[in-house]
């Protein structure tokens, strides 16, 4: 589910003509965040409470 959202986000960036390096950076940062969330067992509730 998160990867689908990330792909939609990447497509949106491409349509808005963001540079390839910016898109790569955003994608890598989001993938790192997803990995961190999996490794630390972060749930949606944790994110909602923090906001």
GROMACS .gro file of C-alpha atoms in nm:
model
   51
    1UNK     CA    1   0.000   0.000   0.000
    2UNK     CA    2   0.273   0.250   0.088
    3UNK     CA    3   0.469   0.163  -0.224
    4UNK     CA    4   0.159   0.233  -0.435
    5UNK     CA    5   0.128   0.574  -0.272
    6UNK     CA    6   0.497   0.638  -0.331
    7UNK     CA    7   0.462   0.554  -0.701
    8UNK     CA    8   0.167   0.795  -0.729
    9UNK     CA    9   0.376   1.061  -0.557
   10UNK     CA   10   0.665   1.001  -0.798
   11UNK     CA   11   0.431   1.028  -1.098
   12UNK     CA   12   0.297   1.356  -0.963
   13UNK     CA   13   0.651   1.490  -0.926
   14UNK     CA   14   0.730   1.387  -1.284
   15UNK     CA   15   0.416   1.558  -1.415
   16UNK     CA   16   0.520   1.874  -1.233
   17UNK     CA   17   0.862   1.855  -1.402
   18UNK     CA   18   1.071   1.808  -1.091
   19UNK     CA   19   1.431   1.727  -1.174
   20UNK     CA   20   1.532   1.360  -1.190
   21UNK     CA   21   1.772   1.412  -0.899
   22UNK     CA   22   1.499   1.564  -0.682
   23UNK     CA   23   1.265   1.276  -0.763
   24UNK     CA   24   1.537   1.023  -0.683
   25UNK     CA   25   1.610   1.197  -0.354
   26UNK     CA   26   1.243   1.209  -0.251
   27UNK     CA   27   1.197   0.844  -0.345
   28UNK     CA   28   1.506   0.732  -0.153
   29UNK     CA   29   1.407   0.933   0.155
   30UNK     CA   30   1.059   0.782   0.155
   31UNK     CA   31   1.196   0.430   0.112
   32UNK     CA   32   1.428   0.489   0.408
   33UNK     CA   33   1.131   0.607   0.614
   34UNK     CA   34   0.932   0.294   0.517
   35UNK     CA   35   1.225   0.071   0.613
   36UNK     CA   36   1.266   0.250   0.946
   37UNK     CA   37   0.894   0.208   1.014
   38UNK     CA   38   0.914  -0.165   0.948
   39UNK     CA   39   1.227  -0.217   1.156
   40UNK     CA   40   1.092  -0.025   1.455
   41UNK     CA   41   0.738  -0.161   1.419
   42UNK     CA   42   0.584   0.186   1.390
   43UNK     CA   43   0.210   0.175   1.337
   44UNK     CA   44  -0.032   0.431   1.196
   45UNK     CA   45  -0.147   0.515   1.548
   46UNK     CA   46   0.206   0.626   1.642
   47UNK     CA   47   0.216   0.865   1.348
   48UNK     CA   48  -0.131   1.008   1.413
   49UNK     CA   49  -0.057   1.067   1.782
   50UNK     CA   50   0.268   1.245   1.698
   51UNK     CA   51   0.109   1.490   1.458
   0.00000   0.00000   0.00000
